[in-house]
XYZ file of C-alpha atoms in Angstrom:
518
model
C 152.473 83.916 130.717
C 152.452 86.927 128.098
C 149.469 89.615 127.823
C 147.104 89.546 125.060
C 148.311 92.459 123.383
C 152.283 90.908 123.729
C 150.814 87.739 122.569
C 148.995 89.630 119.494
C 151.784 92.094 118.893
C 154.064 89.010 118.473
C 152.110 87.342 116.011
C 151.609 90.220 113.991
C 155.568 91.286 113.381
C 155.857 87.132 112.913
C 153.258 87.972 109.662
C 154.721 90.993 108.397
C 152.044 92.905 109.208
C 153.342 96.213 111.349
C 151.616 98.818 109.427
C 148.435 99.480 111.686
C 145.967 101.460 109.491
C 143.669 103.270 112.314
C 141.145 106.408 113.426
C 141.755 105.540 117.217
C 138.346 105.558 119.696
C 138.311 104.583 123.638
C 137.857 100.943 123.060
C 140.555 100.612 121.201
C 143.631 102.295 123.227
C 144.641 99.626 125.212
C 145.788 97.265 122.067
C 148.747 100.522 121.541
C 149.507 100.155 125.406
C 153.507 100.504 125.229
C 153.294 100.481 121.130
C 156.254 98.851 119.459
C 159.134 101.157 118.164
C 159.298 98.219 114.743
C 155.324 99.467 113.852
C 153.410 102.326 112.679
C 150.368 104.106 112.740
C 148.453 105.286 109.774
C 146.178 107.581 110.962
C 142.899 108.554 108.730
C 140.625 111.222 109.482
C 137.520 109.006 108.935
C 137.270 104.691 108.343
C 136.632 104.435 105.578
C 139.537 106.275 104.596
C 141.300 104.304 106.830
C 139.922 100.885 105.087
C 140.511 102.025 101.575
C 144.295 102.889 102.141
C 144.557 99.707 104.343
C 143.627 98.122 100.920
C 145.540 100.152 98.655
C 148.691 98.704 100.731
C 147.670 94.810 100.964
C 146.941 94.679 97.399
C 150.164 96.168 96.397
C 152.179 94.286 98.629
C 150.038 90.951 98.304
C 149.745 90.334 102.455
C 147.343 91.445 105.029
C 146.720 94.695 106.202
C 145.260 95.116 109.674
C 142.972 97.547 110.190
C 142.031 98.933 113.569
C 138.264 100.436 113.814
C 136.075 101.883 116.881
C 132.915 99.786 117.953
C 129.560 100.245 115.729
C 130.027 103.855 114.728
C 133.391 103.555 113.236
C 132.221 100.171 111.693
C 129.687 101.588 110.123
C 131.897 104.306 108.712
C 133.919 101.872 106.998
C 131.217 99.773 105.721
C 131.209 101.389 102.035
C 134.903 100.750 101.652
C 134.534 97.282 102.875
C 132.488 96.302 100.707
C 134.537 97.302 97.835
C 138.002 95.642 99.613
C 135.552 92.384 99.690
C 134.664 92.956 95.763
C 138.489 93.479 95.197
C 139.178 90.035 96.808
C 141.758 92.068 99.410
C 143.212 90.377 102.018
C 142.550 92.568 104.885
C 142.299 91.742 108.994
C 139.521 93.960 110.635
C 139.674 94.526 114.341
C 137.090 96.551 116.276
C 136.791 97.503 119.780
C 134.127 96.420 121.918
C 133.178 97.587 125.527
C 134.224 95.610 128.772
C 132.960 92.627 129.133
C 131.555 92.643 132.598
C 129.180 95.818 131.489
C 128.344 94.117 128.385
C 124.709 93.003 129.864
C 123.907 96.775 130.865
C 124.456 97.906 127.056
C 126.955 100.476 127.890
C 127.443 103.371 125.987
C 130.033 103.105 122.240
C 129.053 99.282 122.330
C 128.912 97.171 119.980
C 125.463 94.892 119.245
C 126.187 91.727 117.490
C 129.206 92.844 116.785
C 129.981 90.250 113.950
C 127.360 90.393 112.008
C 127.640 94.260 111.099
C 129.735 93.613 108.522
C 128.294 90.517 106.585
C 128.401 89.866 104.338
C 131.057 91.943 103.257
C 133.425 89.763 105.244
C 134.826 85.862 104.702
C 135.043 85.404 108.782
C 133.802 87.149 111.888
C 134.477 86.647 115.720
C 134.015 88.062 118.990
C 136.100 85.565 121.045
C 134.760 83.825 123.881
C 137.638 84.351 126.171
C 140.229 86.921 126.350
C 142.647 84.533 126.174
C 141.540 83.638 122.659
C 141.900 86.631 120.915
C 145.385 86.296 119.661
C 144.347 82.406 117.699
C 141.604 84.790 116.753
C 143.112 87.261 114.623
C 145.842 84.095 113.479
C 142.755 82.473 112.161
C 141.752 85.705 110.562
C 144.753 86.140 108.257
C 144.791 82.908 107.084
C 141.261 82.932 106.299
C 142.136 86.668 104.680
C 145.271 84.985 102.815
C 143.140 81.465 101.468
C 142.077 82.414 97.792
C 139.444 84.073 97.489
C 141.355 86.604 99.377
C 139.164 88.890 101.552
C 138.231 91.012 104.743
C 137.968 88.953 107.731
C 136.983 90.264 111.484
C 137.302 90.539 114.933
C 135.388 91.982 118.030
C 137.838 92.766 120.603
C 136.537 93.584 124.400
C 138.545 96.736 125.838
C 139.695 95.006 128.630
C 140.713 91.876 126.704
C 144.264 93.270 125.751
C 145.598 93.654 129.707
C 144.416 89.820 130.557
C 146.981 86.760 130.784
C 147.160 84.319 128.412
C 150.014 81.524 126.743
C 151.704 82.836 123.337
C 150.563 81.693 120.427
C 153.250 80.461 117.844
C 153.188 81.741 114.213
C 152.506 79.336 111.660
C 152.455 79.008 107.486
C 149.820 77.888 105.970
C 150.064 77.157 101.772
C 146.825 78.032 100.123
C 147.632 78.142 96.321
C 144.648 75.672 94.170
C 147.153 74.833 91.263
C 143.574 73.298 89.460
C 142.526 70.175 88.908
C 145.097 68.364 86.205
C 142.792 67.034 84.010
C 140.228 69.559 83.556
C 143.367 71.839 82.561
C 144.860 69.137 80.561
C 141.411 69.385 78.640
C 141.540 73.176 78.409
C 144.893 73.203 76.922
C 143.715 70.103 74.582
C 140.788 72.582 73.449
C 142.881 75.697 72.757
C 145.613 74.287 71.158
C 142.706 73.010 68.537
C 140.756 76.206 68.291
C 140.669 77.795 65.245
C 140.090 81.589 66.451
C 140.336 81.763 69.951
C 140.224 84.748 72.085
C 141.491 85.374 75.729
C 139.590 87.137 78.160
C 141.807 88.650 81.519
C 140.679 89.725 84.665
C 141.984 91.006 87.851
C 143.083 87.782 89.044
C 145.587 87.117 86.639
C 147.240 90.650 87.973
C 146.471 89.582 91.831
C 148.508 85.962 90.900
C 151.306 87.901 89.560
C 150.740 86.437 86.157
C 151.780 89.151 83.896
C 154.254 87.613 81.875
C 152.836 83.650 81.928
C 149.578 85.183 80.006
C 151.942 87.226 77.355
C 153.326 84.385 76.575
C 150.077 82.204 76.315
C 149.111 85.223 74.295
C 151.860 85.208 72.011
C 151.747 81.161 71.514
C 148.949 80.579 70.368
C 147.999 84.337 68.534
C 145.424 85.222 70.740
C 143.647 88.511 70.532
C 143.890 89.658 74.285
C 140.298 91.592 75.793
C 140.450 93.116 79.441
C 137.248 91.592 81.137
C 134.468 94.378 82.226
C 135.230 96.719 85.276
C 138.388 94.919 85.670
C 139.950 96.901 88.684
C 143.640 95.877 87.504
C 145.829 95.739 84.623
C 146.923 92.277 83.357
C 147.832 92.650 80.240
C 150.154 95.407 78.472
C 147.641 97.656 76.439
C 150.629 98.199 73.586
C 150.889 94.952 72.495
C 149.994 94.019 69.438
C 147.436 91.299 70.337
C 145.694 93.736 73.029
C 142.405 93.697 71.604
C 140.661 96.604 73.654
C 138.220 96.523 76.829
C 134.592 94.469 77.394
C 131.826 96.570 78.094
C 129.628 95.469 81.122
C 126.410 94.579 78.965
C 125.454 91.037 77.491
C 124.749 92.395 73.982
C 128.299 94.383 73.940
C 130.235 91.096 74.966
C 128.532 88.888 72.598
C 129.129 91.062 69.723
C 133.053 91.924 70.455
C 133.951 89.026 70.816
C 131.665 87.238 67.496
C 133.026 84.780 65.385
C 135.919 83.136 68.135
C 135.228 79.885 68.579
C 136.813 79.289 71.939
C 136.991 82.106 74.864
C 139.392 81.490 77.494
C 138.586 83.663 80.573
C 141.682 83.829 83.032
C 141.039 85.349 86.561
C 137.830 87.194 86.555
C 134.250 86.941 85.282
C 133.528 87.839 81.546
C 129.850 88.242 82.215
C 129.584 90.861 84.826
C 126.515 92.996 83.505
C 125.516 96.770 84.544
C 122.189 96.854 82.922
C 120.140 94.729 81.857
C 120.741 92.541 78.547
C 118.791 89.917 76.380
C 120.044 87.516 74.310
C 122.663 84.734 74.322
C 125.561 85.412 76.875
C 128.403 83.854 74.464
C 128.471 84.252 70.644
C 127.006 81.440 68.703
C 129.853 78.987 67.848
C 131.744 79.602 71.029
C 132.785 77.902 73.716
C 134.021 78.942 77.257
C 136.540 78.081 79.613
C 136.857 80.402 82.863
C 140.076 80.289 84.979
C 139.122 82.105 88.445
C 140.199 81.470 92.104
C 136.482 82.163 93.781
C 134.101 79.690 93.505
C 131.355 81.990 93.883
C 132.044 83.135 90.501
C 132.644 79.816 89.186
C 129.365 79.118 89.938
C 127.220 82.208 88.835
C 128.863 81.968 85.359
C 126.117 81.647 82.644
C 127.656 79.399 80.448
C 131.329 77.125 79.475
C 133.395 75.463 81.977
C 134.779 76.559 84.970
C 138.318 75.892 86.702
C 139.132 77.039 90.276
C 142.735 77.604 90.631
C 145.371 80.139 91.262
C 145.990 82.190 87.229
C 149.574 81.638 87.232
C 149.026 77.952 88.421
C 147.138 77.197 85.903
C 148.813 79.288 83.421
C 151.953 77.510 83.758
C 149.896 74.233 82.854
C 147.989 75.228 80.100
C 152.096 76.261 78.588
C 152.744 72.826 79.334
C 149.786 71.657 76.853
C 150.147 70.176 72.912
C 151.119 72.656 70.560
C 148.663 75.046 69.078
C 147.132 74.311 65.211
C 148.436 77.383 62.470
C 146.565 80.465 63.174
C 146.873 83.801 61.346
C 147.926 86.540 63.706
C 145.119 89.350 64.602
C 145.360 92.299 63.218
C 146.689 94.917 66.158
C 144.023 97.229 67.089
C 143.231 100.587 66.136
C 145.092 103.626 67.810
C 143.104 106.864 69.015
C 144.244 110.007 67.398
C 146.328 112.123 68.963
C 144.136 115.431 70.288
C 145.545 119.169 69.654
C 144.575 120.660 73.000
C 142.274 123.029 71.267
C 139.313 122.438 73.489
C 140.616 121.166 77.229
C 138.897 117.795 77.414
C 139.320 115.102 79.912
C 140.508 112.973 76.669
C 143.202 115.380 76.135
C 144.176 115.483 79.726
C 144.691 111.960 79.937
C 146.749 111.776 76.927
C 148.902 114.759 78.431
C 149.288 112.574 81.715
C 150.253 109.108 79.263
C 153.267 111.448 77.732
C 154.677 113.557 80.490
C 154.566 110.795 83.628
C 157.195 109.257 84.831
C 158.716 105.664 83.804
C 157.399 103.293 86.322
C 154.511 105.318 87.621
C 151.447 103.778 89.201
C 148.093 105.097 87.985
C 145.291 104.937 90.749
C 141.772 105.881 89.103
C 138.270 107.112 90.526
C 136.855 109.005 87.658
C 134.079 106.893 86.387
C 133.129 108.536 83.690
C 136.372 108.988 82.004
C 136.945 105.366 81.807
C 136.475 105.190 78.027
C 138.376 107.995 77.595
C 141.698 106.244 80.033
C 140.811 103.317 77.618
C 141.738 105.275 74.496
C 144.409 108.009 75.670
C 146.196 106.639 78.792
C 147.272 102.904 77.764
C 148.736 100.978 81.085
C 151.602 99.125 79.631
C 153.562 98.211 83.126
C 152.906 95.165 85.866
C 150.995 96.494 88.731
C 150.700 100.235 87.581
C 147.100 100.092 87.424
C 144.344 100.012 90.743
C 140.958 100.723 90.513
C 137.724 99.470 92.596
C 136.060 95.782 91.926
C 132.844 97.348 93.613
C 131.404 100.465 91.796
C 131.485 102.465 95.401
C 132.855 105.555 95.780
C 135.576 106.690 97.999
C 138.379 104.145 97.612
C 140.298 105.906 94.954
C 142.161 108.637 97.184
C 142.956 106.690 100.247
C 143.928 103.486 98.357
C 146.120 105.640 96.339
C 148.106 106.447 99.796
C 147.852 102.861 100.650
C 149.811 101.957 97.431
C 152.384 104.727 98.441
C 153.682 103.594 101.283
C 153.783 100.352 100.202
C 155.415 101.640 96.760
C 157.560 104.040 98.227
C 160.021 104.933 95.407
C 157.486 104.991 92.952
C 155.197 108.312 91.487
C 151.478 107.797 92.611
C 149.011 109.292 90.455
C 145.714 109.451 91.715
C 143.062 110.383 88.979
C 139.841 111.147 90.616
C 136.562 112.660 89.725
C 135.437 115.955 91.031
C 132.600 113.921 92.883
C 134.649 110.776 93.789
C 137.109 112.860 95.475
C 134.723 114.087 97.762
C 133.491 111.219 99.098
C 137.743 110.917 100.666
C 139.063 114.635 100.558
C 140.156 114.202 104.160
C 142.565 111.778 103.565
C 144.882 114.384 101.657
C 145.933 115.326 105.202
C 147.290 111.758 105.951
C 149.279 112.500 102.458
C 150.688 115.137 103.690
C 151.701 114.082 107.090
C 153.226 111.606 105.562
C 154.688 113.342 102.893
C 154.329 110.796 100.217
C 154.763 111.472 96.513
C 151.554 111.288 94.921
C 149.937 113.507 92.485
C 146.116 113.794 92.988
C 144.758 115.146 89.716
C 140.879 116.286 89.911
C 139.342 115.689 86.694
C 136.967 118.842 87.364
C 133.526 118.876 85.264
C 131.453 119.797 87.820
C 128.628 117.682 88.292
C 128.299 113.592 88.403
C 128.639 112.926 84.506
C 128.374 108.943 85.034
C 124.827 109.218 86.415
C 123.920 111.709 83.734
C 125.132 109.090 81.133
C 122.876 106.698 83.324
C 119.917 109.049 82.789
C 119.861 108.973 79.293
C 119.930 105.112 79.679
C 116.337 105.618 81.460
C 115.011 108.290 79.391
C 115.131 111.283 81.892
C 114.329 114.242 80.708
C 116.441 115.598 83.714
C 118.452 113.904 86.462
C 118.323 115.597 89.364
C 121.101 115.700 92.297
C 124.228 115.996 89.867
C 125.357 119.184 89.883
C 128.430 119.877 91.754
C 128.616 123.612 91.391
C 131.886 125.771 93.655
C 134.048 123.312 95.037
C 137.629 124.836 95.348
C 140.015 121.589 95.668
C 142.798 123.761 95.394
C 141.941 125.460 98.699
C 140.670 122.234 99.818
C 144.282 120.659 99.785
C 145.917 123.914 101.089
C 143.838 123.537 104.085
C 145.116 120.213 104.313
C 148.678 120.793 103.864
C 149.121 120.051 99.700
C 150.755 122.440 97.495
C 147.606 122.775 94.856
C 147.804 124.146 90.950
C 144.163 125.645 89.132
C 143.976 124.797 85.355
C 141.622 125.700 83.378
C 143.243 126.014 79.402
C 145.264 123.248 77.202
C 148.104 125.868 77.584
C 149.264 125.777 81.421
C 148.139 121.787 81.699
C 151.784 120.265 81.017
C 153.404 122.171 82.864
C 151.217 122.317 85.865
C 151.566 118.048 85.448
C 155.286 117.632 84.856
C 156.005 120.305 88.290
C 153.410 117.514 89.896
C 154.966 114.768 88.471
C 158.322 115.956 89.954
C 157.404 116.887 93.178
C 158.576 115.101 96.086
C 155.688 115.211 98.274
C 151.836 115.345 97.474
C 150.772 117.549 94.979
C 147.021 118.501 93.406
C 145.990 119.478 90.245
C 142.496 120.824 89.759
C 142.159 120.859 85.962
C 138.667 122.202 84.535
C 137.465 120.309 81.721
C 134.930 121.090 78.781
């Protein structure tokens, strides 16, 4: 006989998973009873930036993260950044504490109430196990339900005085989840674009999650596809220098049906084409066209509006639609358009962004929370690299700092940069002390324009006159990272900008630059 906690310990170093991501409470303490020398605690100064850099490290190194969370209060804390590890399909194992079990009936104080359905239904799987002695097939069951496509948060209750109790190991197991697709429904898509006249491909995060970066250059390439990144895509799947990179869908129906006019078959590969943020009228495909969608979540499958859907893993199915007849003569696209280069004469976030495309480093991972200067990444920053781009799936705040350390320890020989609004960063700023405690090489650079500029665009949308609650007047991030141990540069002109970046850039622990921009 073995404890729970040797039992659980055991299975967890069997799964790779020895990277605890935490913000400890007292129903938690006894799982770290006698803590293994082979893990490590992350600790995070509030959960949710302890689930958003648990998720910035599964999705960079593609297993399960286990994150450790106090009962209801620390739940609830995390709840924001769950939600957006769920919309980011991460594959993350959530344990909480729970009181004792024989005081359970009495409510006792720092328990939890229905303890598994807090977090629905931002989770694939939740238990509170009936028995001590199940806990440990609990949390096995957990990451393989986190690991089956559609990857996701799963989660487990744990009583305090579970991890002390008897019980029989468990033994690790494998378990194979990859949907290669059905073989004739593929067979069919490759029969119908191989015949299309003017097709278009349409990539989403999935194709990046299946590490399918080079299968869907190649489909690209063989049959002359113009290449579009599908709205809010949260990673890069496609090199944005290539010649049949075709530019970025906006998240409206109109927008959508008018880029991509005139191709008579759209293939979408790993993430919905029609995700909307407002409302739209109209067709949701341009006349002519036909669709076929390659994603690994039914859910999306389903809620598609229109063309034929395919569950399977991207590079799967990539590899089989390769494997289809030869395409019919196409002309090649012309590339698309280039944005000019900016003088620096007025210090814009545009310009800053082109700045940070020359001067960082080969191989450099770009982590973004600065909603509003999406367009402006689109034009000036280009992501050309596998894996060098993270954003969040869910529209939530908050994930952008911690998942940026997340992706640093994972990444560890490779420059972090963190690009984050003035008011996304402060929905995280205390997670630049875990940064610096762990002294990991990431550059956090404050696009500073002080005041919420995406819900200001969103005004206009409505026709306010004013929008009220978006000013962000006298925040000092530079003395905000001081206090938390980060070396911190003020700019404020064109002039001091590259060099302030390139001293960041080369800095061997975490660095911040506030730059002010018009």
């Amino acid at each position: 006989m073995t404890t729970v906690r040797d039992a659980t310990i055991r299975l967890l170093r069997a799964h790779g998973m020895t990277t605890i991501f935490g913000n400890p409470g007292s129903t938690e303490l006894p799982m770290f009873r006698d803590f293994p020398a082979d893990f490590r605690y992350i600790l995070g100064l509030q959960e949710s930036v302890v689930l958003g850099m648990a998720d910035g490290f599964a999705q960079a190194t593609r297993n399960a993260a286990l994150v450790n969370l106090h009962s209801s209060a620390g739940t609830g804390h995390a709840l924001g950044n769950l939600f957006t590890a769920f919309k980011n399909q991460t594959p993350l194992v959530v344990t909480a504490g729970q009181q004792a079990r024989s005081i359970l009936p009495y409510e006792p104080f720092l328990f939890a109430d229905r303890a598994t359905e807090f977090p629905r239904p931002f989770v694939k799987w939740a238990c509170e196990p009936a028995r001590a002695q199940d806990v440990p097939a609990a949390i096995a069951r957990a990451y393989h339900i986190a690991m089956e496509a559609p990857c996701g948060p799963t989660f487990v209750s744990v009583p305090v005085d579970d991890w002390d109790q008897q019980c029989d190991p468990i033994e690790p197991r494998r378990m194979v989840a990859n949907n290669p697709g059905d073989p004739f429904a593929l067979a069919e898509a490759a029969e119908a674009l191989a015949q299309a006249r003017r097709p278009a491909i349409v990539v989403g995060a999935g194709v990046a999650r299946d590490d399918a970066w080079e299968e869907v250059i190649v489909l690209a390439e063989r049959h002359r596809a113009p290449v579009w990144v599908a709205p809010m895509s949260a990673r890069n799947s496609f090199p944005e220098d290539h010649p049949l990179f075709a530019g970025f869908l906006t998240a409206g129906r109109e927008p959508i049906v008018a880029s991509l006019a005139g191709r008579d078959l759209i293939l979408v590969l790993g993430g919905p084409m029609s995700l909307y943020h407002v409302e739209g009228f109209g067709p949701h495909i341009p006349e002519g066209s036909v669709v076929w969608q390659i994603v690994d979540n039914p859910a999306q499958a389903a809620w598609s509006p229109a063309g034929t859907a395919i569950v399977a893993n991207s590079k799967a199915a990539i590899t089989a639609l390769l494997a289809g007849p030869e395409p019919v003569a196409r002309a090649t696209p012309a590339p698309r358009a280039r944005a000019p280069m900016l003088d620096g004469r007025t210090l814009t976030d545009a310009y800053l962004l082109q700045q940070i495309a020359r001067l960082r480093p080969a191989g450099s991972v770009i982590v973004e929370e600065a909603p509003s200067s999406r367009g402006a990444m689109h034009d000036h920053l280009p992501i050309v690299a596998r894996d060098s781009f993270y954003t969040c799936a869910s529209g939530g705040l908050g994930h952008g700092l911690p998942a940026a350390i997340g992706i640093a320890l994972a990444r560890p020989s490779d420059r972090i940069i963190a690009l984050l609004g003035d008011g996304s960063s402060m929905y995280a700023i205390q997670g630049l002390w875990s940064a610096a405690q762990l002294g990991l090489p990431i550059s956090f650079v404050i696009v500073k324009n002080g005041r919420y500029e995406a819900l200001l665009n969103f005004g206009r949308v409505f026709g306010l006159q004013e929008t009220v609650g978006t000013r962000l007047p006298e925040i000092d991030f530079c003395a905000l990272a001081r206090g938390q141990g980060i070396a911190a540069t003020h700019v404020d002109s064109a002039a001091t900008l590259d060099a302030a970046l390139a001293k960041s850039f080369a800095a061997p622990k975490p660095t911040l630059v506030e730059v002010v921009v018009d």
